[in-house]
Amino acid sequence: ASPNPFTHQLNLQTTAQIKNLHIYNTTGQLIHSATNVSGSGLDMNTAQWQNGVYFVVVELEDGQVLREKVVKM
């Protein structure tokens, strides 16, 4: 995920196709979800998100699950 920290835009790039994407805040609340994503990249407008820490969980088509902590400022 880049940039990290981010302000109004979060970009995700992977080496494999993204199957599902889930983003949670620090209390475990699901903030954003996308299923059946086509492609290996995703750009998200995060202008409406509150500043803070978020956890990105990406499930790839090949079965890998990637997790990353990102910060919105």
CSV table of C-alpha atoms in Angstrom, one decimal, residues 18-50:
chain,number,residue,atom,x,y,z
A,18,ILE,CA,-6.6,-9.4,-6.2
A,19,LYS,CA,-9.6,-11.5,-5.3
A,20,ASN,CA,-10.9,-9.7,-2.2
A,21,LEU,CA,-10.0,-6.7,-0.2
A,22,HIS,CA,-11.0,-5.7,3.4
A,23,ILE,CA,-10.0,-2.7,5.4
A,24,TYR,CA,-10.6,-2.4,9.1
A,25,ASN,CA,-10.1,0.3,11.7
A,26,THR,CA,-8.4,-0.3,15.0
A,27,THR,CA,-11.7,-1.3,16.7
A,28,GLY,CA,-12.2,-4.1,14.0
A,29,GLN,CA,-14.9,-2.2,12.2
A,30,LEU,CA,-15.0,-3.0,8.5
A,31,ILE,CA,-14.4,0.3,6.7
A,32,HIS,CA,-14.1,-0.8,3.1
A,33,SER,CA,-14.7,-4.1,1.3
A,34,ALA,CA,-14.3,-5.2,-2.4
A,35,THR,CA,-15.0,-8.6,-3.7
A,36,ASN,CA,-14.2,-10.1,-7.1
A,37,VAL,CA,-11.7,-7.4,-7.9
A,38,SER,CA,-10.2,-7.7,-11.3
A,39,GLY,CA,-6.6,-6.7,-11.7
A,40,SER,CA,-3.5,-6.5,-9.5
A,41,GLY,CA,-4.0,-2.8,-8.5
A,42,LEU,CA,-6.6,-0.7,-6.8
A,43,ASP,CA,-6.8,3.0,-6.1
A,44,MET,CA,-9.2,4.2,-3.3
A,45,ASN,CA,-10.4,7.6,-2.5
A,46,THR,CA,-10.1,7.9,1.3
A,47,ALA,CA,-11.0,11.6,1.7
A,48,GLN,CA,-14.0,10.6,3.9
A,49,TRP,CA,-12.0,8.4,6.3
A,50,GLN,CA,-11.0,9.7,9.7
